[in-house]
mmCIF file of C-alpha atoms and ligand atoms in Angstrom:
data_model
loop_
_atom_site.group_PDB
_atom_site.id
_atom_site.type_symbol
_atom_site.label_atom_id
_atom_site.label_comp_id
_atom_site.label_asym_id
_atom_site.label_seq_id
_atom_site.Cartn_x
_atom_site.Cartn_y
_atom_site.Cartn_z
ATOM 1 C CA MET O 8 -10.151 71.903 198.479
ATOM 2 C CA SER O 9 -10.646 73.397 201.675
ATOM 3 C CA LEU O 10 -14.159 76.061 201.777
ATOM 4 C CA HIS O 11 -14.374 79.799 203.851
ATOM 5 C CA ARG O 12 -16.325 82.421 204.558
ATOM 6 C CA VAL O 13 -14.729 85.866 204.725
ATOM 7 C CA ILE O 14 -17.133 88.657 205.871
ATOM 8 C CA TYR O 15 -16.182 91.972 206.128
ATOM 9 C CA VAL O 16 -16.964 95.125 206.220
ATOM 10 C CA SER O 17 -16.264 98.510 204.259
ATOM 11 C CA ASP O 18 -16.622 102.010 203.991
ATOM 12 C CA ALA O 19 -17.696 102.978 200.291
ATOM 13 C CA ALA O 20 -16.482 105.628 198.203
ATOM 14 C CA GLU O 21 -18.536 108.244 197.425
ATOM 15 C CA ILE O 22 -19.062 107.555 194.140
ATOM 16 C CA ALA O 23 -19.958 103.741 194.992
ATOM 17 C CA ALA O 24 -22.031 104.781 197.406
ATOM 18 C CA THR O 25 -24.472 107.370 195.039
ATOM 19 C CA SER O 26 -24.277 105.889 191.908
ATOM 20 C CA LEU O 27 -26.253 103.177 191.512
ATOM 21 C CA LEU O 28 -23.935 102.224 187.900
ATOM 22 C CA THR O 29 -21.061 101.721 189.801
ATOM 23 C CA LEU O 30 -22.446 98.721 191.709
ATOM 24 C CA VAL O 31 -24.137 97.985 188.950
ATOM 25 C CA ASP O 32 -20.715 97.233 187.706
ATOM 26 C CA ILE O 33 -19.246 95.649 190.387
ATOM 27 C CA LEU O 34 -22.450 93.229 190.410
ATOM 28 C CA GLY O 35 -21.449 92.234 187.080
ATOM 29 C CA ALA O 36 -17.639 91.834 187.586
ATOM 30 C CA SER O 37 -19.119 89.532 190.507
ATOM 31 C CA GLU O 38 -20.570 87.247 188.830
ATOM 32 C CA ARG O 39 -18.377 87.133 186.142
ATOM 33 C CA ASN O 40 -15.962 85.958 187.666
ATOM 34 C CA ASN O 41 -17.304 84.718 190.809
ATOM 35 C CA ARG O 42 -19.071 81.910 187.953
ATOM 36 C CA ARG O 43 -15.168 81.716 186.799
ATOM 37 C CA ASP O 44 -13.679 81.249 190.383
ATOM 38 C CA HIS O 45 -16.542 79.331 192.045
ATOM 39 C CA ILE O 46 -17.227 82.023 194.481
ATOM 40 C CA THR O 47 -20.424 82.669 196.188
ATOM 41 C CA GLY O 48 -22.145 84.769 198.544
ATOM 42 C CA VAL O 49 -24.294 88.208 198.955
ATOM 43 C CA LEU O 50 -23.148 92.282 199.008
ATOM 44 C CA ILE O 51 -24.746 94.866 200.469
ATOM 45 C CA LEU O 52 -24.126 98.246 200.802
ATOM 46 C CA HIS O 53 -26.480 101.040 203.237
ATOM 47 C CA SER O 54 -25.425 104.090 204.069
ATOM 48 C CA GLY O 55 -22.103 103.930 202.565
ATOM 49 C CA LYS O 56 -21.285 100.775 204.501
ATOM 50 C CA PHE O 57 -20.400 97.561 202.100
ATOM 51 C CA LEU O 58 -21.405 94.435 203.572
ATOM 52 C CA GLN O 59 -20.040 91.043 201.883
ATOM 53 C CA TRP O 60 -20.667 87.207 202.445
ATOM 54 C CA VAL O 61 -17.530 85.259 200.104
ATOM 55 C CA GLU O 62 -17.825 81.706 200.304
ATOM 56 C CA GLY O 63 -14.789 79.893 198.568
ATOM 57 C CA ALA O 64 -11.602 77.641 197.771
ATOM 58 C CA ARG O 65 -9.116 79.231 200.294
ATOM 59 C CA LEU O 66 -7.177 79.902 197.371
ATOM 60 C CA ASP O 67 -9.130 81.652 195.066
ATOM 61 C CA LEU O 68 -10.852 83.675 198.142
ATOM 62 C CA ASP O 69 -7.303 84.854 199.257
ATOM 63 C CA ARG O 70 -7.052 86.079 195.033
ATOM 64 C CA LEU O 71 -11.024 88.116 195.819
ATOM 65 C CA MET O 72 -9.685 89.148 198.935
ATOM 66 C CA ALA O 73 -6.241 91.068 197.098
ATOM 67 C CA ARG O 74 -7.950 92.035 194.388
ATOM 68 C CA ILE O 75 -11.139 93.764 195.968
ATOM 69 C CA SER O 76 -8.776 94.932 198.828
ATOM 70 C CA ARG O 77 -6.672 97.199 196.572
ATOM 71 C CA ASP O 78 -10.448 98.604 194.873
ATOM 72 C CA PRO O 79 -10.591 101.896 195.648
ATOM 73 C CA ARG O 80 -14.502 102.512 195.442
ATOM 74 C CA HIS O 81 -14.558 101.371 199.125
ATOM 75 C CA LYS O 82 -11.982 101.298 201.747
ATOM 76 C CA ASN O 83 -11.400 101.211 205.714
ATOM 77 C CA LEU O 84 -11.568 97.429 204.850
ATOM 78 C CA VAL O 85 -12.610 95.289 207.843
ATOM 79 C CA VAL O 86 -12.264 91.379 207.921
ATOM 80 C CA LEU O 87 -15.183 90.344 210.805
ATOM 81 C CA SER O 88 -13.936 86.820 210.048
ATOM 82 C CA ASP O 89 -12.778 84.479 208.280
ATOM 83 C CA LEU O 90 -13.200 80.844 208.904
ATOM 84 C CA PRO O 91 -12.834 77.767 207.385
ATOM 85 C CA ILE O 92 -16.640 75.912 206.295
ATOM 86 C CA THR O 93 -18.144 72.429 205.684
ATOM 87 C CA GLU O 94 -20.697 73.337 203.378
ATOM 88 C CA ARG O 95 -22.292 76.698 201.321
ATOM 89 C CA THR O 96 -24.433 78.818 202.801
ATOM 90 C CA PHE O 97 -25.350 80.171 199.179
ATOM 91 C CA PRO O 98 -24.441 78.120 196.837
ATOM 92 C CA ASP O 99 -26.826 79.275 193.996
ATOM 93 C CA TRP O 100 -25.702 83.168 194.634
ATOM 94 C CA PHE O 101 -22.634 83.849 192.382
ATOM 95 C CA MET O 102 -22.810 87.016 194.136
ATOM 96 C CA ALA O 103 -26.236 88.593 195.116
ATOM 97 C CA GLN O 104 -27.241 91.867 196.110
ATOM 98 C CA VAL O 105 -29.539 91.372 199.337
ATOM 99 C CA GLN O 106 -31.300 94.692 201.046
ATOM 100 C CA ALA O 107 -30.127 95.606 204.201
ATOM 101 C CA ASP O 108 -33.977 95.028 206.290
ATOM 102 C CA PRO O 109 -33.747 97.381 209.932
ATOM 103 C CA PRO O 110 -31.211 94.645 212.249
ATOM 104 C CA ILE O 111 -29.356 95.023 209.717
ATOM 105 C CA VAL O 112 -29.475 98.841 208.867
ATOM 106 C CA GLY O 113 -28.543 98.663 213.363
ATOM 107 C CA LYS O 114 -25.969 96.838 212.726
ATOM 108 C CA LEU O 115 -24.249 99.641 210.545
ATOM 109 C CA SER O 116 -24.877 101.956 211.908
ATOM 110 C CA ALA O 117 -21.983 101.616 214.544
ATOM 111 C CA THR O 118 -18.334 100.724 213.731
ATOM 112 C CA LEU O 119 -18.212 97.201 213.754
ATOM 113 C CA THR O 120 -15.228 94.402 214.733
ATOM 114 C CA PRO O 121 -14.800 90.924 214.665
ATOM 115 C CA LYS O 122 -16.322 90.809 217.287
ATOM 116 C CA ASP O 123 -19.637 91.511 215.898
ATOM 117 C CA ALA O 124 -18.631 88.828 213.489
ATOM 118 C CA ASP O 125 -21.423 86.104 214.811
ATOM 119 C CA GLU O 126 -24.493 88.367 214.970
ATOM 120 C CA VAL O 127 -23.368 89.705 211.618
ATOM 121 C CA GLU O 128 -23.912 86.345 210.146
ATOM 122 C CA GLN O 129 -26.596 85.542 211.931
ATOM 123 C CA LEU O 130 -28.240 89.038 210.395
ATOM 124 C CA MET O 131 -27.085 88.156 207.041
ATOM 125 C CA ARG O 132 -28.718 85.383 206.476
ATOM 126 C CA SER O 133 -31.704 86.490 207.488
ATOM 127 C CA ALA O 134 -32.059 88.942 205.768
ATOM 128 C CA ALA O 135 -31.088 87.056 202.339
ATOM 129 C CA LEU O 136 -33.676 84.623 203.317
ATOM 130 C CA ALA O 137 -35.940 86.899 203.441
ATOM 131 C CA HIS O 138 -34.131 88.594 199.772
ATOM 132 C CA ALA O 139 -34.953 85.083 198.366
ATOM 133 C CA ALA O 140 -38.054 85.127 199.258
ATOM 134 C CA HIS O 141 -38.631 87.655 196.740
HETATM 135 C C1 FMN R 16 -17.513 96.176 197.966
HETATM 136 C C2 FMN R 16 -17.030 95.539 196.489
HETATM 137 C C3 FMN R 16 -17.334 93.759 196.253
HETATM 138 C C4 FMN R 16 -16.749 93.099 195.296
HETATM 139 N N1 FMN R 16 -17.011 91.770 195.188
HETATM 140 C C5 FMN R 16 -16.075 91.388 193.781
HETATM 141 C C6 FMN R 16 -16.966 89.700 193.950
HETATM 142 O O1 FMN R 16 -17.439 89.092 194.494
HETATM 143 N N2 FMN R 16 -16.255 89.555 192.653
HETATM 144 C C7 FMN R 16 -15.407 90.108 191.569
HETATM 145 O O2 FMN R 16 -15.060 89.863 191.298
HETATM 146 N N3 FMN R 16 -15.406 91.565 192.323
HETATM 147 C C8 FMN R 16 -16.233 91.774 193.105
HETATM 148 N N4 FMN R 16 -15.407 93.123 193.484
HETATM 149 C C9 FMN R 16 -14.487 93.637 192.005
HETATM 150 C C10 FMN R 16 -13.251 93.789 192.411
HETATM 151 O O3 FMN R 16 -13.113 94.729 193.195
HETATM 152 C C11 FMN R 16 -12.465 94.005 190.891
HETATM 153 O O4 FMN R 16 -12.767 95.202 190.648
HETATM 154 C C12 FMN R 16 -12.977 93.142 190.031
HETATM 155 O O5 FMN R 16 -12.667 92.292 190.330
HETATM 156 C C13 FMN R 16 -11.852 93.194 188.766
HETATM 157 O O6 FMN R 16 -12.638 92.046 188.188
HETATM 158 P P1 FMN R 16 -11.227 92.149 186.192
HETATM 159 O O7 FMN R 16 -10.372 91.946 186.220
HETATM 160 O O8 FMN R 16 -12.795 91.048 185.713
HETATM 161 O O9 FMN R 16 -12.603 93.874 185.678
HETATM 162 C C14 FMN R 16 -15.708 94.042 194.061
HETATM 163 C C15 FMN R 16 -15.618 95.676 194.707
HETATM 164 C C16 FMN R 16 -16.434 95.836 195.582
HETATM 165 C C17 FMN R 16 -16.071 98.059 196.120
#
C-alpha cells in the first residue's frame, strides 16, 4: 500500500465560512468515511479559507479528493503538495479540526501556491501539536 499526503487550500463558500453547522456536517461525514477508508488528517477553517491535510492510500486519497473537489461548500481548490510518505503524521485522527494559530492566520492572509507547501506543512504540524496538547 502506497501512502500519500495531500495538502490543499480552498475558499469556503459563504455558507461554510459562516455556519458552524456546515463545519459540523463536514466533520461528521469525514469521521465516518475516513474511518472506513483509513484516511487521517487535519482540517483548519479560518477567515473563509479551508486548509486540509489528508493522508492515506493512493486510491482512497484520490477517491476522497474527487469528492472534495466537487463539493459546493468551497471553491478555488489549490493543491499545495501531493507526496508519497513513509508513515502517517496523524495516525489517530480520522479528521481533526485544528484552530488556526497566529502563524497560520498570517500565512492564510496571502494567496498560497505550491511554493508555500513546506512552510505550510511545518505550520500545520505545530498547530496540530498544540491542539493535541489540550
Ligand atoms: C473542506 C472540506 C473538507 C472535507 N473533508 C472530507 C474528508 O476528509 N472526508 C470525507 O469523507 N469528506 C470530506 N468532505 C465532504 C465531502 O466533500 C463529501 O461531502 C462527503 O465525503 C460525502 O460523504 P457521504 O457520501 O457519506 O455523505 C469535505 C468537504 C469539504 C468542503
